[in-house]
PDB file of C-alpha atoms in Angstrom:
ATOM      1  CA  UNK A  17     137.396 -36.752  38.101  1.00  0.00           C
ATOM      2  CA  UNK A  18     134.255 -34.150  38.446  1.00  0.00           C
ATOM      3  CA  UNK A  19     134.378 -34.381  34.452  1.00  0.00           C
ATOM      4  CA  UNK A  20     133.237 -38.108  34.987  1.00  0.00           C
ATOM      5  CA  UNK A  21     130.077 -36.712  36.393  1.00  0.00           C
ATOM      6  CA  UNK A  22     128.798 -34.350  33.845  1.00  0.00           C
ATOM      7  CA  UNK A  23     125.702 -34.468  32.290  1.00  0.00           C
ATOM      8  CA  UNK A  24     127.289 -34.684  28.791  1.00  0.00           C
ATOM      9  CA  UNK A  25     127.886 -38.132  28.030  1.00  0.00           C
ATOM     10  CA  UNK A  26     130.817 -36.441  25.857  1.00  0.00           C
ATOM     11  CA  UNK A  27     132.376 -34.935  28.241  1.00  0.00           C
ATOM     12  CA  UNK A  28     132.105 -38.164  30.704  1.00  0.00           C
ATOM     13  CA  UNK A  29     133.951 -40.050  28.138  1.00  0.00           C
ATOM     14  CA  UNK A  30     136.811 -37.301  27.216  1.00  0.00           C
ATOM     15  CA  UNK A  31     137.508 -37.396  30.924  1.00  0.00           C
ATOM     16  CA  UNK A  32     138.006 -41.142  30.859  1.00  0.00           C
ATOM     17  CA  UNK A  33     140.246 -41.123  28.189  1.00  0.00           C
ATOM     18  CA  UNK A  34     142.161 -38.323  30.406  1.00  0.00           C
ATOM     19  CA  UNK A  35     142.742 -40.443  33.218  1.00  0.00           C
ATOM     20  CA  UNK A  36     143.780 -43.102  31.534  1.00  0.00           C
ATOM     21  CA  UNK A  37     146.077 -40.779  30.448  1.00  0.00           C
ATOM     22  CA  UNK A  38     147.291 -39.855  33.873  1.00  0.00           C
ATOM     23  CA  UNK A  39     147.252 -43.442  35.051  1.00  0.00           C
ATOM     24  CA  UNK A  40     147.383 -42.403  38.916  1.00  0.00           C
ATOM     25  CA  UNK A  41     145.869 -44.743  41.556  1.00  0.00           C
ATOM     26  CA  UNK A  42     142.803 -41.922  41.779  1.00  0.00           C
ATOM     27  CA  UNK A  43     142.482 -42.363  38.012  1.00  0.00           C
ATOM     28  CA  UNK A  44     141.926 -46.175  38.311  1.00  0.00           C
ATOM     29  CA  UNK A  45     139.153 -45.842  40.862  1.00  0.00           C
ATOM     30  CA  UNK A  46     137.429 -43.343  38.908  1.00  0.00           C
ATOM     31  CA  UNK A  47     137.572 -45.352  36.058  1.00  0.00           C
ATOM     32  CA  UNK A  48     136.203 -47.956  37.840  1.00  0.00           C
ATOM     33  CA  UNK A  49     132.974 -46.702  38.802  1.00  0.00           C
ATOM     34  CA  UNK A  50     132.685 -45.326  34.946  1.00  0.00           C
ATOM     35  CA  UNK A  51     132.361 -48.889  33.737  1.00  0.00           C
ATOM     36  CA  UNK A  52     128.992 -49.000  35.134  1.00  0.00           C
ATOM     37  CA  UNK A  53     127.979 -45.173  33.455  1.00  0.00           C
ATOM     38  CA  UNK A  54     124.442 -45.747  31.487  1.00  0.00           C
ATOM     39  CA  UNK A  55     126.575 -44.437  28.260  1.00  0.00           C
ATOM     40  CA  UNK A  56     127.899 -47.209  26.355  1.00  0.00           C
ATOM     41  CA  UNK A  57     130.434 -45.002  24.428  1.00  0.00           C
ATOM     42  CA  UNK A  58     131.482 -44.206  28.388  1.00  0.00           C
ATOM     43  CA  UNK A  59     131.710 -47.281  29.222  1.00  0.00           C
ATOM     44  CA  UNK A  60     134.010 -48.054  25.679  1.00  0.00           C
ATOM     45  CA  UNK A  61     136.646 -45.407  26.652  1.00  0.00           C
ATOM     46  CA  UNK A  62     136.654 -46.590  30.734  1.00  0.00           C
ATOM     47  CA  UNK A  63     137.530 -49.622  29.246  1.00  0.00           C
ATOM     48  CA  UNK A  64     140.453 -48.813  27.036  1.00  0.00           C
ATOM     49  CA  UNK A  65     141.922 -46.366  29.524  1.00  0.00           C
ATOM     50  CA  UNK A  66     142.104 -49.231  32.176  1.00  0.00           C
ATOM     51  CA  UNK A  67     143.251 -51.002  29.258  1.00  0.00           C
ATOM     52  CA  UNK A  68     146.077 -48.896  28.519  1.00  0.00           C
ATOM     53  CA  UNK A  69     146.859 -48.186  32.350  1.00  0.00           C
ATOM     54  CA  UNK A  70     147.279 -52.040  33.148  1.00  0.00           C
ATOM     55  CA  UNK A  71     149.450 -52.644  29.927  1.00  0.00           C
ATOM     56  CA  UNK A  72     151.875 -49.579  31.305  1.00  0.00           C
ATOM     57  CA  UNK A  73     152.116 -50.902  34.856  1.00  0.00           C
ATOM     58  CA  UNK A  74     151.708 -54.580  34.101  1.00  0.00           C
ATOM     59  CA  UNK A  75     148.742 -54.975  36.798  1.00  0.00           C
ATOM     60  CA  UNK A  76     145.783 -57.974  36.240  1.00  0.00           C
ATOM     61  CA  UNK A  77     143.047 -56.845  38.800  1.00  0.00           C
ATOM     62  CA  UNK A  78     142.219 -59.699  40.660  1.00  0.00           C
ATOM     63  CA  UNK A  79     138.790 -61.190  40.601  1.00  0.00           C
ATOM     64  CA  UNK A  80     136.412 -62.037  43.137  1.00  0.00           C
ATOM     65  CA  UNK A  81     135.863 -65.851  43.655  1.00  0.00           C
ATOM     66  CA  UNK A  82     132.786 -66.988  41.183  1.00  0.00           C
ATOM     67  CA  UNK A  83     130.956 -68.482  43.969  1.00  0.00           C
ATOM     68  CA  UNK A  84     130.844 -65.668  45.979  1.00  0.00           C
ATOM     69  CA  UNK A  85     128.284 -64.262  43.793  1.00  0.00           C
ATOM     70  CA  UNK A  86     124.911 -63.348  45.243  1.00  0.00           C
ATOM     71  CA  UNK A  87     122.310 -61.538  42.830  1.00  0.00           C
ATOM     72  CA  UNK A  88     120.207 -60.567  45.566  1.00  0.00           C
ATOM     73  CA  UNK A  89     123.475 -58.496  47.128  1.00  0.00           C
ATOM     74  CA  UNK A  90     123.199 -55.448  44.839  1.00  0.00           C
ATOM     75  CA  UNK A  91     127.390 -54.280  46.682  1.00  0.00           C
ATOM     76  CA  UNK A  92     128.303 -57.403  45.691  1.00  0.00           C
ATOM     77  CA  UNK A  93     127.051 -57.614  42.556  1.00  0.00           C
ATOM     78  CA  UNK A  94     128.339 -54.121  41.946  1.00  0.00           C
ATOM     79  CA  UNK A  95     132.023 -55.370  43.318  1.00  0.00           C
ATOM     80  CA  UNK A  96     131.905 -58.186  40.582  1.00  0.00           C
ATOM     81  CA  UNK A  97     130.938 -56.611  37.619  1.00  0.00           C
ATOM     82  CA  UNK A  98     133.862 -53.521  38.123  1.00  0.00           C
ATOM     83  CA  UNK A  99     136.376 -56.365  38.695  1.00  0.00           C
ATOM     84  CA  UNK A 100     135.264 -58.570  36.073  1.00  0.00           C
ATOM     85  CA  UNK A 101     135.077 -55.789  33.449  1.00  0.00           C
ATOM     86  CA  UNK A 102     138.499 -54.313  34.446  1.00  0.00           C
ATOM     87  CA  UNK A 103     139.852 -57.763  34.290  1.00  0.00           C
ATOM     88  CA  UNK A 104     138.453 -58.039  31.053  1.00  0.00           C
ATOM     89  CA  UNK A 105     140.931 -55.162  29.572  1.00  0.00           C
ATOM     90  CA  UNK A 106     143.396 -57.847  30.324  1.00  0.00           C
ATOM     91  CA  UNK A 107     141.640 -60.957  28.767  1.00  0.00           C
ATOM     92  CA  UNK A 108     141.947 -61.969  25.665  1.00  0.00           C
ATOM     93  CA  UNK A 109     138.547 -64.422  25.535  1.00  0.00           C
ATOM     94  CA  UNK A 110     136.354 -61.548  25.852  1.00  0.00           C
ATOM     95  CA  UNK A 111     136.150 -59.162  23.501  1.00  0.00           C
ATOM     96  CA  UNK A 112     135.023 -55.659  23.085  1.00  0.00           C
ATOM     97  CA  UNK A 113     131.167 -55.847  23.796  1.00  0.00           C
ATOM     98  CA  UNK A 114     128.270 -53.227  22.922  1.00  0.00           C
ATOM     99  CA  UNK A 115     124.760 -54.664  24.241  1.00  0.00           C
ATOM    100  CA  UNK A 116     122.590 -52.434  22.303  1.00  0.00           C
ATOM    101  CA  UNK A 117     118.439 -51.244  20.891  1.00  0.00           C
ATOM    102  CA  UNK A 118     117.688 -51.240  17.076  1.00  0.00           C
ATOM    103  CA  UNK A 119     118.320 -47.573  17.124  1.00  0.00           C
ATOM    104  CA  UNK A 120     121.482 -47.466  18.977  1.00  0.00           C
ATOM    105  CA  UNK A 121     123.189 -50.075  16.727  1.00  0.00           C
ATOM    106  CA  UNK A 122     122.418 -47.799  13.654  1.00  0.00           C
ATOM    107  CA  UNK A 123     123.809 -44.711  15.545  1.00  0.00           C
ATOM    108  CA  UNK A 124     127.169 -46.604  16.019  1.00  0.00           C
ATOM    109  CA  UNK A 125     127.294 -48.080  12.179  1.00  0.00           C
ATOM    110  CA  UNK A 126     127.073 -44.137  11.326  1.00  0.00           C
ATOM    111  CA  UNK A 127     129.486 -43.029  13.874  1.00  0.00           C
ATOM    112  CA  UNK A 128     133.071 -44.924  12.711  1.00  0.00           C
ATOM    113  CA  UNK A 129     135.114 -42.688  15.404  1.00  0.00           C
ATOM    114  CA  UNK A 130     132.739 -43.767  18.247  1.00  0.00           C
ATOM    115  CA  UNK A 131     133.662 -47.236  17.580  1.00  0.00           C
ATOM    116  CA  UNK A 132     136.181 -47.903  15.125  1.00  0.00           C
ATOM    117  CA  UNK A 133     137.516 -51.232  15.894  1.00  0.00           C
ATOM    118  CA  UNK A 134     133.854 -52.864  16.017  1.00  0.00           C
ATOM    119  CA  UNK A 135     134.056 -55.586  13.606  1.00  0.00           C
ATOM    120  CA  UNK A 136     131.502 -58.086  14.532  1.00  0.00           C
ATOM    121  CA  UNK A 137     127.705 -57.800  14.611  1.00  0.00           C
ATOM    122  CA  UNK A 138     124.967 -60.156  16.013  1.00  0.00           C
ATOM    123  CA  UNK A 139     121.514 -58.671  14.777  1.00  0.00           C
ATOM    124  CA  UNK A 140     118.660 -59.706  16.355  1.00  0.00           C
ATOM    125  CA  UNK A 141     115.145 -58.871  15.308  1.00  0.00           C
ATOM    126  CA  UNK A 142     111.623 -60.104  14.881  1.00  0.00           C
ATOM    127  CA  UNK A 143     110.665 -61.997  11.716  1.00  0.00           C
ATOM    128  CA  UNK A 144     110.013 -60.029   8.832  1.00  0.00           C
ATOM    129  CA  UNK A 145     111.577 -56.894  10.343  1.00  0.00           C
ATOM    130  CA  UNK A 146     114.543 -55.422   8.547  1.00  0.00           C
ATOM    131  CA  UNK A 147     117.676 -55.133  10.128  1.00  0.00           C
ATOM    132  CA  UNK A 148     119.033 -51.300  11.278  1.00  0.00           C
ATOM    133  CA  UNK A 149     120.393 -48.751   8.468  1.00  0.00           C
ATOM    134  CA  UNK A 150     123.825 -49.962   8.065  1.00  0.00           C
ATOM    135  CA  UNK A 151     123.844 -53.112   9.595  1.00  0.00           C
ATOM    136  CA  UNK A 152     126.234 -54.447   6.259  1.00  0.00           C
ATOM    137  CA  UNK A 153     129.086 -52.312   7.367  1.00  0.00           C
ATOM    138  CA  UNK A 154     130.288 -54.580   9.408  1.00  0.00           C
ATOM    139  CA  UNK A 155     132.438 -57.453   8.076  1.00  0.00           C
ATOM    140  CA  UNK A 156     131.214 -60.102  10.368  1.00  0.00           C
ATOM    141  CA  UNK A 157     127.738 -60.301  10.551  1.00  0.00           C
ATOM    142  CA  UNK A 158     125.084 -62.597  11.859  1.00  0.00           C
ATOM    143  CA  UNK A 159     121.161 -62.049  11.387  1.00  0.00           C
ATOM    144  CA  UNK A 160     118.837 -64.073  13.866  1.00  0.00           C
ATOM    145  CA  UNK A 161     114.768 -63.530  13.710  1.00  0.00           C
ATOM    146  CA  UNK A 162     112.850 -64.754  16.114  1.00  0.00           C
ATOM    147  CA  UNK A 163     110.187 -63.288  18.559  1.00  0.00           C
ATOM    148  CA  UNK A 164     111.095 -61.501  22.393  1.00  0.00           C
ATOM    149  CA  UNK A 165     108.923 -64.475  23.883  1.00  0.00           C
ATOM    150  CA  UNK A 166     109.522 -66.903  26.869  1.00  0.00           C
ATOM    151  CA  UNK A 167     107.217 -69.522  26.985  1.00  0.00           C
ATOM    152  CA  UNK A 168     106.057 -71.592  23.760  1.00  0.00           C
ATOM    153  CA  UNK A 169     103.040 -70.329  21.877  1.00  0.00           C
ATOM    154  CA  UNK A 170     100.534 -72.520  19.689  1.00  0.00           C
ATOM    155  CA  UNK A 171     100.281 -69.759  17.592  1.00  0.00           C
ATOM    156  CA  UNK A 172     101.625 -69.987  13.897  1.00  0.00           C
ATOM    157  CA  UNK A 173     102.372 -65.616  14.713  1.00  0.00           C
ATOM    158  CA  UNK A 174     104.803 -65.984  17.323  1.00  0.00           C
ATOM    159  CA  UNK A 175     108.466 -67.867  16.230  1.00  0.00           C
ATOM    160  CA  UNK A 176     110.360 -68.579  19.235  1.00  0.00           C
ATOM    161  CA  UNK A 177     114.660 -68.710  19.437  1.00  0.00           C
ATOM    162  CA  UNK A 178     115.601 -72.779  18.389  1.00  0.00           C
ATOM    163  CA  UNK A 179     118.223 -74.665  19.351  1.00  0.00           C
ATOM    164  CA  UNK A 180     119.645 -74.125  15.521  1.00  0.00           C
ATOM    165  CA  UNK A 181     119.914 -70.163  16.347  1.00  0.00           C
ATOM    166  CA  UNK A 182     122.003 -71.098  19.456  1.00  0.00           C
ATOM    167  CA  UNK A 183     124.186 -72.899  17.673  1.00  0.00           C
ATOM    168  CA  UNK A 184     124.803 -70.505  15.563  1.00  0.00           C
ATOM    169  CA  UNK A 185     125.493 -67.849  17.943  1.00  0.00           C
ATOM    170  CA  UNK A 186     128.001 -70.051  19.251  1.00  0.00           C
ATOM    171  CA  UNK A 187     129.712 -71.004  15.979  1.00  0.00           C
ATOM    172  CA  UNK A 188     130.190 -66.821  15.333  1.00  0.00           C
ATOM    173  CA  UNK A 189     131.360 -66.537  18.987  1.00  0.00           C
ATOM    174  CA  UNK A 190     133.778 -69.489  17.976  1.00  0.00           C
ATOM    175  CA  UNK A 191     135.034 -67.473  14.956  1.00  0.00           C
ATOM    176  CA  UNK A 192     135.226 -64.420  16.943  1.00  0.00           C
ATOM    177  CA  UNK A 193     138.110 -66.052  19.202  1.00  0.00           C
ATOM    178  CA  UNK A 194     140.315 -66.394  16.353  1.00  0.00           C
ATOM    179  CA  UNK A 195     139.991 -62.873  15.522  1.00  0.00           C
ATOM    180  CA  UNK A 196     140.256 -59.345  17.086  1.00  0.00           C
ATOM    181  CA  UNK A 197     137.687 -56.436  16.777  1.00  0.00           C
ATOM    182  CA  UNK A 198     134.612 -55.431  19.364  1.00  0.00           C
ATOM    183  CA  UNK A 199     131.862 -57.578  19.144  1.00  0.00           C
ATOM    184  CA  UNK A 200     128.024 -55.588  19.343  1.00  0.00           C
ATOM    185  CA  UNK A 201     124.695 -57.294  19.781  1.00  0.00           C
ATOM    186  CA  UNK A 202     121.533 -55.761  19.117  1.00  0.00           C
ATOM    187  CA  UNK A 203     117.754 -56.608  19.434  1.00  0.00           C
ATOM    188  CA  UNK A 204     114.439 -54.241  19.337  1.00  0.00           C
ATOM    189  CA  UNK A 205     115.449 -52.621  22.723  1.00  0.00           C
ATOM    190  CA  UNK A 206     118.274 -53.798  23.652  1.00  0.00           C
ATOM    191  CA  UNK A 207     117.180 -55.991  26.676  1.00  0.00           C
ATOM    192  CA  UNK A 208     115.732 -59.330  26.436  1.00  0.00           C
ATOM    193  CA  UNK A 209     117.267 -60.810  23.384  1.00  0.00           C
ATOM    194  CA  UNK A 210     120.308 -59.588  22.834  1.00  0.00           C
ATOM    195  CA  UNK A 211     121.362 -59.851  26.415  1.00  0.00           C
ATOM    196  CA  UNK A 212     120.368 -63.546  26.324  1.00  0.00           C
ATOM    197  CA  UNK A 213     122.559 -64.041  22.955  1.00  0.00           C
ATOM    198  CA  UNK A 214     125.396 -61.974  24.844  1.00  0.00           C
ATOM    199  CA  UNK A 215     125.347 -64.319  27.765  1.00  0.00           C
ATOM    200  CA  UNK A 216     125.246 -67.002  25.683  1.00  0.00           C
ATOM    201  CA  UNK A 217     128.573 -65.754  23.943  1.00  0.00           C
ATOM    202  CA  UNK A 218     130.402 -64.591  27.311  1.00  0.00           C
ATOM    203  CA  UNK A 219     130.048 -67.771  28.991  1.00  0.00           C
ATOM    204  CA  UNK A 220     131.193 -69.803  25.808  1.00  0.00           C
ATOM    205  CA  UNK A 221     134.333 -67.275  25.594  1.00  0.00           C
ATOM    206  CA  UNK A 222     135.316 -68.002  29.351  1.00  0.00           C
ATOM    207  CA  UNK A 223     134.469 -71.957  29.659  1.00  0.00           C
ATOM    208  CA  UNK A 224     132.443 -73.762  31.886  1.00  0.00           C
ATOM    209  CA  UNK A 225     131.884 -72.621  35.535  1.00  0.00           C
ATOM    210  CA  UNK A 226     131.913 -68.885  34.345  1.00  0.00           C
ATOM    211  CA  UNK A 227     128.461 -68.647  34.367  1.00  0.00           C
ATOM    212  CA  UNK A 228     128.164 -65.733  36.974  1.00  0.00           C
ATOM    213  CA  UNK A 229     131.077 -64.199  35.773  1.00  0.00           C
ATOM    214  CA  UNK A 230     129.285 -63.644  32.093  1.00  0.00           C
ATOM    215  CA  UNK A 231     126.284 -62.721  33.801  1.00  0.00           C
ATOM    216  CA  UNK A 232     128.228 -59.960  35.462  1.00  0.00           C
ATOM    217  CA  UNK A 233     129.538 -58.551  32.553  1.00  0.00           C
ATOM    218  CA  UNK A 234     126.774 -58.701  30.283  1.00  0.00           C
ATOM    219  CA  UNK A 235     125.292 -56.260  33.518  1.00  0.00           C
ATOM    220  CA  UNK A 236     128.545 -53.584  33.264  1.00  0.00           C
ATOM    221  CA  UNK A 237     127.672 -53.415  29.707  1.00  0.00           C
ATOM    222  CA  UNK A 238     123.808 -53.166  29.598  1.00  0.00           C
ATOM    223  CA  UNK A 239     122.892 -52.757  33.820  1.00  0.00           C
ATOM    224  CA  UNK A 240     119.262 -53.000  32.510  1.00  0.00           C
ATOM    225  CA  UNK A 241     119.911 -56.276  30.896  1.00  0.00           C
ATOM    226  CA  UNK A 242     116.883 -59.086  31.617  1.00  0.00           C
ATOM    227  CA  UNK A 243     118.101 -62.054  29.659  1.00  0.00           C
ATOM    228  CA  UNK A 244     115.553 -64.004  27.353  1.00  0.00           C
ATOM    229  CA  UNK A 245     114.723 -67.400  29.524  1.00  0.00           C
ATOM    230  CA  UNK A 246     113.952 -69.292  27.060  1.00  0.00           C
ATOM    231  CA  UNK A 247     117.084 -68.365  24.833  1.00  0.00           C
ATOM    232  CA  UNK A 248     119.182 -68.484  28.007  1.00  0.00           C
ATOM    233  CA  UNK A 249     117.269 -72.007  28.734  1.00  0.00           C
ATOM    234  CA  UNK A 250     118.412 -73.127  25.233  1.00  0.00           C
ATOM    235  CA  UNK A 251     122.338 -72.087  25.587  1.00  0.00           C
ATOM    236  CA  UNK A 252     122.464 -73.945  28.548  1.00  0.00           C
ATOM    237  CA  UNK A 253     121.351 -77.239  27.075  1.00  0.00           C
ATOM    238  CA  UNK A 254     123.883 -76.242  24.148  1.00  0.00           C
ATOM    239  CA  UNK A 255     126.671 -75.407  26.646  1.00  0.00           C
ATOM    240  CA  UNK A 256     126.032 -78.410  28.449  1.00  0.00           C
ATOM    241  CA  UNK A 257     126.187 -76.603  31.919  1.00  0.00           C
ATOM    242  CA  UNK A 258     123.412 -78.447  33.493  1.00  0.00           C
ATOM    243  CA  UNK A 259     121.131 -75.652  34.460  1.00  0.00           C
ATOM    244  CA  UNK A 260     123.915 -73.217  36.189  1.00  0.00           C
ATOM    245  CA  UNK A 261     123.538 -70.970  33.144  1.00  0.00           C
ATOM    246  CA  UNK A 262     119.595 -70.294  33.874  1.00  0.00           C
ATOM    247  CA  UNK A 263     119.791 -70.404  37.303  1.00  0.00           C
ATOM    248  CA  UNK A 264     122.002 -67.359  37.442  1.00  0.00           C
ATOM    249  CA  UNK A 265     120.130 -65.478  34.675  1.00  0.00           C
ATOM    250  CA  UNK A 266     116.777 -66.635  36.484  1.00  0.00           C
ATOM    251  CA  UNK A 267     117.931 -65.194  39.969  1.00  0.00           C
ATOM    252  CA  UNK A 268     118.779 -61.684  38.542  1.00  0.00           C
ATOM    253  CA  UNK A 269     114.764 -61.266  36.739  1.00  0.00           C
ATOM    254  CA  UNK A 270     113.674 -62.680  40.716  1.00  0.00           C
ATOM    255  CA  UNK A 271     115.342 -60.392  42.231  1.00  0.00           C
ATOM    256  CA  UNK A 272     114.568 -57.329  39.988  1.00  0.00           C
ATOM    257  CA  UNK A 273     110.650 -58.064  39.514  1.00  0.00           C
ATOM    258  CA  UNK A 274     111.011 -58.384  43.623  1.00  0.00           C
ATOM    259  CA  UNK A 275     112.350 -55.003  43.581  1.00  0.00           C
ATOM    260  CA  UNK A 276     109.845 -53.626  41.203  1.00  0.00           C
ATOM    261  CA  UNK A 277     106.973 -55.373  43.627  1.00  0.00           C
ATOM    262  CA  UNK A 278     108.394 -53.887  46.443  1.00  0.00           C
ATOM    263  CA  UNK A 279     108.597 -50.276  44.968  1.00  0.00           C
ATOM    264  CA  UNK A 280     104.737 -50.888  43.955  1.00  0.00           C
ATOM    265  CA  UNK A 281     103.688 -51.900  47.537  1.00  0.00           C
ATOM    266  CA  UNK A 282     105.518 -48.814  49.048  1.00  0.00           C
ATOM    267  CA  UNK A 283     104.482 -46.749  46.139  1.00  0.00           C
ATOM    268  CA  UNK A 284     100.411 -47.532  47.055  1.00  0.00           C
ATOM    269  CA  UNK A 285     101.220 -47.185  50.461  1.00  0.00           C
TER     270      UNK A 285
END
């Protein structure tokens, strides 16, 4: 349990796979707060040890009702996103998920023990930029290229997300629930784009009316996720879920550029 607290991300994940291991009630809630470590690879071996803990003792956590949710409650928020992800060890819709930057995607194609069962790849870049080192590696890939941009340019320079690279997204996240493997999406940072695409795929996984719960998730993975508007804007039209989809991702960038305006005021005072 102090292991889970080191400094070496390395050591933070042997622990987890330790506990899940020793499968004890203490192990669980230590596991629990581990799904929300900044590590990803962390995060990846929290998951499979609550994974193999609820497959031994047959337990489904139980989740909190979706519209409880409240993005400007940062406990509840917090209280969602551990049950949703430890629920997620038990659902089959989801899979594996890696919200990534440019650089970390090219660390995991080179590193086959950190993440040996990922199988599917949604690379996202700016036009004309090449994809990471590796990227072909992975069996199921898809390549998007358009521009981290929210609001339509008239400028020949700046491509925005269309309605085409939507569908799209959703046709590989329709393939990818006929088939097993992790799942990892990457963009320049990691941030904007990709966490907009992984929303997009969450929320198609789980079906209508899970648009919080997606949300949620897509924060466990990457907490310093800001989903793209406009490609959130465009899944929703897609999704058909009549503005529920934006309005969730829209109330989590309120309430952290309120938080950042706060900090400023209190900063300069």
């Amino acid at each position: 349990m102090r292991s889970l607290k080191d400094d070496n991300g390395g050591v933070r994940g042997a622990a987890a796979s330790a506990l899940g291991k020793i499968g004890n009630a203490a192990a669980t809630d230590g596991l629990q707060q581990a799904l929300l470590d900044a590590d990803s690879g962390v995060r990846h071996h929290a998951a499979e040890a609550l994974k193999k803990i609820g497959s031994k003792n047959g337990d489904t956590p139980a989740l909190l009702p979706q519209d409880s949710v409240n993005f400007d409650s940062n406990s509840q928020t917090e209280r969602l996103i551990s049950a949703r992800v430890v629920t997620n060890c038990h659902n089959d819709k989801l899979p594996m998920l890696f919200i990534t930057s440019c650089a970390e995607a090219s660390e995991h194609f080179r590193c086959t023990i950190k993440a040996p069962s990922l199988k599917h790849l949604i690379s996202i870049g700016s036009p004309g930029v090449a994809p990471p080192e590796g990227w072909t590696k992975i069996p199921h890939r898809l390549r998007l290229e358009f521009h981290d941009i929210e609001t339509p340019y008239d400028d020949p320079e700046y491509v925005l997300a269309t309605t085409d690279d939507i569908a799209k997204v959703i046709n590989f996240a329709s393939e990818i629930s006929q088939s097993e493997g992790d799942l990892l999406i990457h963009c320049q940072a990691g941030i904007s784009r990709s966490s907009a695409v992984a929303l997009t795929v969450c929320t198609y996984l789980l079906g209508a009316g899970s648009e919080a719960e997606a949300l949620a998730y897509v924060l466990a993975v990457r907490p310093q996720a800001m989903p793209n508007l406009w490609v959130v804007e465009l899944a929703d039209a897609a999704l058909n879920r009549k503005g529920k989809l934006l309005k969730v991702a829209q109330k989590h960038q309120d309430a952290v550029f309120s938080k950042y305006r706060n900090y400023q005021t209190w900063d300069g005072q």
